[in-house]
Amino acid sequence: MESGGESAITTGAAALAAAVESLTNLSLIPLPDTDIVALMQQIETCTRRLASVQRDLIVQACARSLPALNGSGSPALYLQSVLHISHGDAINRWRSAEDLAVWHRVGDDADADPAPVLPNAAQALDEGAISLDHVRVIRQVMNRLPGKVAPEARAYAEKQLAFQARALDPTHLPRIGEMILGFLDPDGKLTEDADRQNQRSAVLSPQRYDLMSTLTVELTPDARSAFDAVMAKLARPGMCNPADKESPWAEDEDNPVPRDVLEACAARDERSKAQRQHDALLAVLHPDFNPAKLGSHRGLPVSTIMTMSIEDVERAAGVATTATGGQVPVENALRLMARHCKTFVLVKNKNGMPLHIGEIRLANPAQRLALIATERGCTRPGCSAPASMAAAHHVTEFSKGGPTDIENLTLACDHCHALVKDGPRGWKTIKLGADSDFPGRTAWIAPAHVDPTRTPRVNHLHHPEELLTEAPPSMGPRNYCNPVRPQPVRDRSARRTSTPPARQ
């Protein structure tokens, strides 16, 4: 390395340390709210860009055989040793470097830059637009692509994931991955039901010293749909709470739980979602539990509710969408319908349901079924709550003359529904007109302190097909009826790293 380059690197590292030192010694109290948010975002971008520097340092360490000289069995163990980080963090950094760095092999053309395995993700990380958590999810989705996928389709998938990661957090990015996998295998030819059946399992560990046990379960789509339907009822706040003597553990048509009692129990409920699901499972495993008397949930019987298109029913292919946000192969859905009379199958564009009832405040079951089929979940942008956790909300409030007609109804979970109110801090809901990109959809308008432009926005999380750019000819739609919206994707600029390590 030339002395000038070495000096620049040393100076840059010293300036970075000095900048961090100055920030840690400053008081943030005088800053206004807008500056606090801007500073958080700026530091996050810098942190992400530093991950690119860490990646290149890992490449250099491997090129110089530092892990072997240190006596470490792998680059990940070397990082864990010298950086004092967790094994999981070390593995993530190493795997990200494997797929995002430019690795020169022995015999490579010195004038050519071999592309990273994930070039668009590498570009986004360099810009600070995504984090290593985004990269981890992108790697997981790409590793799930069937081996028979064509190279151009694989490149398309990586470009889509990297582009959508710029706008979504890592928790929601897997939805885009599932959508892409659905496009790649629209008829389920690459993944058969026998493959899923071979993976099903339920393993209960021995009791630990504290008498606790760990249950690890791999659920088939059929089992997941049934599990979700029961959990939506018994694991909701207020139900099956062993710390609350008034908490109901069961409900049926003959013994309904008064609404005020359940609301009071929910207000006292301090359990996490995982704890509520544990207690619901305990209720289901009780010898006196009768699954035939689960009662109703948000106005509908507790059962598996699925939506599918007429075309998919006719060809017995594609996937059905459940009210809890899951997916079930249409062939399995039809089999469940024949086997269990309490399984609903909603066919899109089905006629004959009374959807206009005007003066009555509460939505009827037919209207709720229609909302489940069309909206799939809470409509506030960024909310991932499925339809089973959402209530029917009047876009124009009933108290202000809004009718209980399907055109004036939407789905909103309890948390988001509470955000809709008058005043400068309240959210508003509207129905988009025929001239919009999403006619008939519910748009939410954030208060000015959240979005100064107050732009109406729709929730794409339950309609991930709207986020994808146009698919290559070799890929077809799976079971999503809305058209795909083209989105711009930036081209990746060239990068170069002059390191010749052997990939391990």
XYZ file of C-alpha atoms in Angstrom:
504
model
C 0.000 0.000 0.000
C 1.338 3.421 -0.894
C 2.232 5.704 1.988
C -0.208 8.362 0.732
C -3.112 5.936 0.755
C -2.109 4.594 4.150
C -1.949 8.130 5.522
C -5.402 8.971 4.147
C -6.921 5.875 5.740
C -5.294 6.620 9.091
C -6.454 10.226 8.950
C -9.996 9.201 8.013
C -10.231 6.703 10.863
C -8.944 9.308 13.312
C -11.485 11.862 12.038
C -14.265 9.295 12.459
C -13.237 8.597 16.056
C -13.041 12.325 16.773
C -16.493 12.947 15.274
C -18.027 10.170 17.381
C -16.291 11.535 20.467
C -17.674 15.027 19.851
C -21.212 13.721 19.401
C -21.125 11.713 22.624
C -20.128 14.832 24.569
C -22.921 17.053 23.219
C -26.311 17.550 24.878
C -29.293 16.644 22.700
C -31.831 18.403 24.917
C -31.815 21.764 23.029
C -32.616 20.124 19.680
C -36.206 20.426 18.347
C -38.163 17.282 17.450
C -37.453 17.584 13.734
C -33.690 17.780 14.327
C -33.806 14.743 16.631
C -35.449 12.679 13.890
C -33.087 14.016 11.211
C -30.043 13.237 13.375
C -31.244 9.689 14.064
C -31.706 9.099 10.340
C -28.321 10.628 9.472
C -26.472 8.515 12.044
C -28.333 5.394 10.875
C -27.217 6.052 7.301
C -23.617 6.520 8.435
C -23.785 3.318 10.497
C -25.011 1.392 7.477
C -22.287 2.835 5.250
C -19.710 1.836 7.839
C -20.966 -1.741 7.395
C -19.557 -1.547 3.863
C -16.163 -0.584 5.307
C -16.397 -3.483 7.763
C -17.193 -5.770 4.838
C -14.071 -4.666 2.947
C -11.975 -5.086 6.093
C -13.222 -8.671 6.354
C -12.184 -9.205 2.740
C -8.711 -7.842 3.476
C -8.392 -10.000 6.587
C -9.231 -13.105 4.581
C -6.904 -12.088 1.738
C -4.044 -11.898 4.233
C -5.022 -15.239 5.874
C -5.447 -13.535 9.235
C -8.049 -16.071 10.480
C -5.622 -18.946 9.852
C -2.681 -17.041 11.405
C -4.860 -16.373 14.454
C -5.638 -20.072 14.788
C -9.353 -19.568 14.087
C -11.186 -22.350 12.297
C -13.270 -19.968 10.174
C -13.579 -16.254 9.350
C -16.680 -16.047 11.558
C -14.828 -17.420 14.573
C -12.013 -14.995 13.857
C -14.426 -12.037 13.894
C -16.006 -13.318 17.086
C -12.566 -13.526 18.707
C -11.032 -10.197 17.696
C -14.203 -8.058 17.803
C -15.838 -9.695 20.866
C -19.197 -9.998 19.113
C -21.770 -12.761 19.298
C -21.450 -15.823 17.104
C -24.689 -14.961 15.318
C -23.472 -11.424 14.560
C -20.137 -12.766 13.323
C -21.872 -15.277 11.048
C -24.120 -12.541 9.624
C -21.172 -10.239 8.898
C -19.176 -13.006 7.262
C -22.056 -14.272 5.132
C -22.849 -10.709 4.066
C -19.210 -10.176 3.068
C -19.329 -13.401 1.064
C -22.301 -12.235 -0.986
C -21.734 -8.462 -1.139
C -17.973 -8.061 -1.560
C -15.909 -8.213 -4.738
C -13.633 -11.241 -4.459
C -10.739 -11.631 -6.886
C -9.851 -15.265 -7.495
C -6.566 -16.694 -8.608
C -6.497 -16.380 -12.384
C -9.071 -13.574 -12.544
C -8.466 -10.826 -15.066
C -6.798 -8.030 -13.113
C -8.630 -5.421 -15.187
C -12.083 -6.933 -14.609
C -14.257 -6.568 -11.533
C -16.077 -9.796 -10.692
C -19.590 -8.857 -9.596
C -20.801 -9.625 -6.065
C -23.321 -12.422 -5.643
C -25.910 -9.810 -4.591
C -24.904 -6.718 -6.587
C -27.996 -4.575 -5.954
C -27.933 -5.272 -2.221
C -24.241 -4.322 -2.210
C -25.066 -1.038 -3.940
C -27.843 -0.230 -1.453
C -25.600 -0.996 1.525
C -22.854 1.230 0.104
C -25.365 4.091 -0.068
C -26.561 3.466 3.486
C -30.076 2.778 2.195
C -30.319 -0.679 3.799
C -28.846 -2.396 6.844
C -27.145 -5.732 7.448
C -30.500 -6.988 8.761
C -31.983 -6.247 5.328
C -29.074 -8.105 3.744
C -29.682 -11.105 6.003
C -33.327 -11.321 4.897
C -32.368 -10.910 1.229
C -29.854 -13.751 1.574
C -32.465 -15.965 3.236
C -34.975 -15.399 0.432
C -32.374 -15.922 -2.301
C -31.246 -19.170 -0.644
C -34.818 -20.437 -0.828
C -35.047 -19.985 -4.588
C -35.344 -23.361 -6.320
C -32.201 -24.489 -8.111
C -34.084 -24.700 -11.437
C -34.802 -20.974 -11.464
C -33.360 -19.296 -14.576
C -30.450 -16.866 -14.041
C -32.452 -13.896 -15.343
C -35.282 -14.649 -12.910
C -32.797 -14.994 -10.054
C -31.269 -11.609 -10.951
C -34.760 -10.099 -11.082
C -35.551 -11.424 -7.611
C -32.386 -9.937 -6.124
C -33.014 -6.570 -7.766
C -36.593 -6.479 -6.457
C -35.578 -7.400 -2.916
C -32.810 -4.788 -2.820
C -35.129 -2.108 -4.217
C -37.990 -2.830 -1.814
C -35.567 -3.030 1.142
C -34.934 0.688 0.661
C -38.525 1.419 1.739
C -39.423 -1.507 4.025
C -38.003 -2.598 7.344
C -36.481 -6.108 7.611
C -39.600 -7.418 9.377
C -41.841 -6.691 6.378
C -39.337 -7.543 3.630
C -40.073 -11.317 3.788
C -43.561 -10.559 2.405
C -41.924 -9.389 -0.808
C -39.783 -12.512 -0.763
C -42.827 -14.743 -0.454
C -44.476 -12.886 -3.324
C -41.399 -13.374 -5.518
C -41.261 -17.067 -4.653
C -44.928 -17.280 -5.633
C -44.177 -15.727 -9.016
C -41.298 -18.118 -9.601
C -43.450 -21.154 -8.797
C -47.023 -20.077 -9.703
C -48.437 -23.593 -9.976
C -46.466 -25.213 -7.191
C -44.561 -27.404 -9.636
C -41.205 -26.804 -7.979
C -42.504 -27.243 -4.423
C -44.880 -30.156 -3.899
C -47.139 -30.871 -0.939
C -45.091 -34.003 -0.232
C -42.073 -31.753 0.381
C -44.027 -29.783 2.977
C -45.379 -32.949 4.582
C -41.835 -34.279 4.954
C -40.905 -31.158 6.917
C -43.807 -31.267 9.394
C -42.752 -31.927 12.976
C -43.478 -31.203 16.617
C -40.567 -31.751 19.009
C -40.908 -31.333 22.788
C -37.640 -31.000 24.669
C -36.947 -32.621 28.053
C -37.848 -30.517 31.067
C -35.101 -28.180 32.239
C -34.026 -27.677 35.846
C -36.746 -25.007 36.185
C -39.323 -27.545 34.894
C -39.874 -25.554 31.673
C -39.880 -27.198 28.221
C -39.341 -26.015 24.648
C -41.772 -26.936 21.879
C -40.456 -26.631 18.325
C -43.059 -27.014 15.582
C -42.977 -27.055 11.772
C -46.577 -26.531 10.604
C -48.014 -27.451 7.227
C -50.206 -24.772 5.581
C -53.331 -26.667 6.672
C -52.199 -26.866 10.291
C -51.104 -23.210 10.269
C -54.498 -22.029 9.033
C -56.264 -23.963 11.804
C -53.792 -22.760 14.446
C -54.167 -19.117 13.417
C -57.969 -19.296 13.489
C -57.999 -20.608 17.070
C -55.279 -18.204 18.258
C -57.148 -15.227 16.813
C -59.938 -15.995 19.282
C -58.304 -17.524 22.370
C -55.014 -15.558 22.284
C -56.542 -12.102 21.950
C -55.939 -9.733 24.896
C -58.178 -10.555 27.843
C -58.766 -14.221 26.949
C -57.312 -17.204 28.847
C -55.318 -15.109 31.327
C -54.276 -17.214 34.355
C -53.436 -14.038 36.307
C -57.001 -12.671 35.964
C -59.791 -14.499 37.765
C -62.442 -12.881 35.546
C -60.696 -13.762 32.281
C -62.823 -16.145 30.153
C -61.199 -19.375 28.960
C -63.971 -20.415 26.591
C -67.023 -19.041 24.853
C -69.813 -20.508 22.795
C -73.191 -19.456 21.437
C -74.953 -20.596 24.609
C -72.537 -18.761 26.941
C -71.234 -15.629 25.195
C -68.739 -13.422 27.018
C -70.158 -9.904 27.599
C -68.213 -7.348 25.592
C -67.617 -5.053 28.572
C -66.151 -7.947 30.573
C -63.689 -8.857 27.813
C -62.693 -5.210 27.294
C -62.021 -4.819 31.014
C -59.901 -7.995 31.027
C -58.009 -6.783 27.958
C -57.225 -3.463 29.641
C -55.613 -5.361 32.537
C -53.776 -7.835 30.286
C -49.995 -7.262 30.430
C -48.939 -10.496 28.693
C -46.858 -10.579 25.524
C -48.247 -12.149 22.365
C -46.096 -15.236 22.944
C -47.467 -15.614 26.477
C -51.066 -15.207 25.273
C -50.528 -17.921 22.654
C -49.076 -20.226 25.318
C -52.132 -19.728 27.512
C -54.458 -20.259 24.535
C -52.668 -23.524 23.761
C -53.136 -24.553 27.388
C -56.869 -23.895 27.035
C -57.043 -25.995 23.858
C -55.191 -28.897 25.544
C -57.524 -28.905 28.549
C -59.577 -32.142 28.708
C -62.841 -30.194 28.891
C -62.117 -28.094 25.799
C -64.641 -28.589 22.999
C -63.429 -27.186 19.643
C -66.981 -27.350 18.305
C -67.964 -24.559 20.714
C -65.430 -21.859 19.996
C -68.173 -19.285 19.459
C -67.553 -16.287 17.221
C -64.734 -13.802 16.639
C -65.509 -10.268 15.444
C -68.960 -11.325 14.273
C -67.957 -14.528 12.427
C -67.702 -18.137 13.611
C -64.173 -19.187 14.640
C -63.051 -21.136 11.594
C -60.557 -21.102 8.767
C -61.614 -18.408 6.293
C -59.942 -18.506 2.889
C -60.121 -16.413 -0.262
C -59.367 -17.728 -3.736
C -60.175 -16.806 -7.320
C -62.660 -18.683 -9.496
C -59.874 -19.456 -11.981
C -57.759 -21.144 -9.307
C -60.756 -23.143 -8.060
C -61.445 -24.414 -11.558
C -57.870 -25.557 -12.148
C -57.239 -26.561 -8.501
C -53.943 -24.643 -8.493
C -52.465 -21.549 -6.915
C -52.896 -20.492 -3.297
C -55.762 -19.312 -1.105
C -55.272 -16.427 1.330
C -56.523 -16.889 4.880
C -58.090 -14.199 7.075
C -55.056 -14.450 9.387
C -52.648 -13.516 6.576
C -51.425 -17.019 5.740
C -51.553 -19.013 2.523
C -52.839 -22.501 1.735
C -52.522 -24.329 -1.605
C -55.890 -24.274 -3.368
C -55.881 -28.060 -3.653
C -55.540 -28.310 0.146
C -58.180 -25.604 0.651
C -60.708 -27.538 -1.427
C -59.905 -30.681 0.523
C -60.431 -28.831 3.813
C -63.760 -27.487 2.548
C -64.961 -30.996 1.775
C -63.752 -32.354 5.111
C -64.822 -29.577 7.482
C -68.195 -27.918 7.079
C -67.072 -24.914 9.182
C -64.374 -23.918 6.716
C -65.410 -20.911 4.618
C -64.142 -20.490 1.081
C -64.675 -17.008 -0.333
C -64.633 -16.781 -4.118
C -63.842 -13.309 -5.465
C -66.586 -11.550 -7.426
C -69.223 -13.767 -5.826
C -72.660 -12.155 -6.197
C -75.680 -12.126 -3.939
C -74.262 -10.920 -0.609
C -76.185 -8.045 1.086
C -73.445 -5.420 1.323
C -75.596 -2.268 1.677
C -77.472 -1.937 4.967
C -77.434 1.843 5.555
C -78.786 2.803 8.968
C -77.397 -0.100 11.024
C -74.070 0.788 12.686
C -72.404 -2.652 12.865
C -71.193 -4.411 9.714
C -72.951 -7.691 9.018
C -71.110 -11.001 8.413
C -71.460 -10.724 4.634
C -69.785 -7.324 4.634
C -66.983 -8.571 6.850
C -66.401 -11.538 4.551
C -66.176 -9.150 1.614
C -63.640 -6.962 3.462
C -61.534 -10.019 4.317
C -61.508 -11.077 0.672
C -60.554 -7.665 -0.722
C -58.442 -5.921 1.928
C -56.828 -8.924 3.667
C -55.812 -6.889 6.732
C -55.586 -3.501 8.430
C -55.448 -0.767 5.794
C -53.263 1.771 7.621
C -49.917 2.062 5.780
C -47.206 0.016 7.463
C -49.557 -2.100 9.606
C -49.225 -5.861 9.150
C -52.205 -6.891 11.306
C -54.214 -9.542 9.394
C -57.967 -9.405 8.838
C -58.605 -11.654 11.830
C -57.178 -8.928 14.102
C -59.056 -6.041 12.462
C -62.535 -4.572 12.887
C -64.846 -2.993 10.319
C -64.281 0.778 10.380
C -66.479 3.491 8.857
C -64.370 5.665 6.542
C -66.907 8.461 7.065
C -67.864 8.048 10.700
C -71.333 6.662 11.395
C -71.918 9.545 13.828
C -71.305 11.968 10.940
C -73.798 10.344 8.603
C -71.542 7.666 7.125
C -73.616 4.664 6.006
C -72.804 1.071 6.850
C -72.311 0.234 3.167
C -69.379 -1.687 1.749
C -68.109 1.431 -0.067
C -67.790 3.176 3.310
C -66.236 0.301 5.246
C -62.636 -0.754 5.670
C -60.531 -2.912 7.998
C -58.560 -1.385 10.881
C -56.928 -3.128 13.823
C -57.728 -1.858 17.320
C -54.494 0.151 17.609
C -54.868 1.883 14.242
C -58.598 2.426 14.714
C -57.841 4.423 17.861
C -55.634 6.772 15.815
C -58.597 7.994 13.737
C -59.942 11.096 15.454
C -60.540 14.797 14.986
C -57.861 17.314 15.818
C -54.325 18.087 14.615
C -52.917 14.752 15.854
C -55.654 12.549 14.427
C -55.419 10.318 11.353
C -58.048 10.502 8.593
C -59.349 7.844 6.208
C -60.729 8.343 2.700
C -61.741 6.194 -0.271
C -59.678 6.814 -3.403
C -61.487 7.829 -6.574
C -61.487 6.327 -10.037
C -58.631 8.598 -11.176
C -56.177 7.284 -8.568
C -53.639 4.480 -8.929
C -55.715 2.325 -6.564
C -59.394 3.186 -7.138
C -61.738 2.100 -4.379
C -58.926 1.425 -1.896
C -58.836 3.013 1.538
C -56.138 5.677 1.970
C -54.938 7.055 5.286
C -53.837 10.654 5.825
C -51.274 11.081 8.587
C -51.302 14.155 10.838
C -48.941 16.979 9.913
C -46.355 16.097 12.580
C -45.960 12.654 10.937
C -46.297 13.682 7.278
C -46.200 17.437 6.635
C -47.462 16.864 3.063
C -50.523 14.957 4.361
C -50.425 12.732 1.265
C -53.099 9.972 1.212
C -51.340 6.595 1.271
C -52.506 2.987 0.978
C -51.135 -0.087 2.729
C -49.268 -2.405 0.357
C -48.188 -4.961 2.973
C -51.269 -7.123 2.388
C -51.008 -6.618 -1.387
C -47.286 -7.205 -2.051
C -47.949 -7.729 -5.758
C -48.437 -3.947 -6.008
C -44.818 -3.415 -5.007
C -43.245 -5.632 -7.631
C -42.009 -4.401 -10.962
C -43.082 -6.241 -14.064
C -41.946 -9.860 -13.985
C -39.845 -11.574 -16.676
C -41.772 -13.675 -19.227
C -40.706 -16.873 -17.468
C -42.552 -15.849 -14.318
C -46.308 -15.802 -13.886
C -48.763 -14.552 -11.253
C -49.651 -16.952 -8.490
C -53.001 -15.979 -7.053
C -53.106 -12.218 -6.819
C -55.789 -10.472 -8.794
C -54.483 -6.894 -8.695
C -52.221 -5.683 -11.511
C -48.508 -5.311 -10.945
C -47.325 -1.718 -10.663
C -44.066 -0.916 -12.445
C -41.535 0.753 -10.144
C -38.227 2.393 -11.077
C -35.103 0.471 -10.097
C -31.754 2.178 -9.993
C -28.879 0.717 -11.977
C -25.909 -0.350 -9.951
C -22.744 1.648 -10.466
C -19.433 -0.159 -10.777
C -17.363 -0.895 -7.680
C -13.983 -2.436 -7.254
C -12.091 -4.024 -4.420
C -8.577 -5.296 -5.071
C -8.452 -8.386 -2.860
C -7.731 -11.960 -3.955
C -9.003 -14.227 -1.119
C -10.224 -17.736 -1.589
C -13.899 -18.012 -0.641
C -14.552 -20.413 2.192
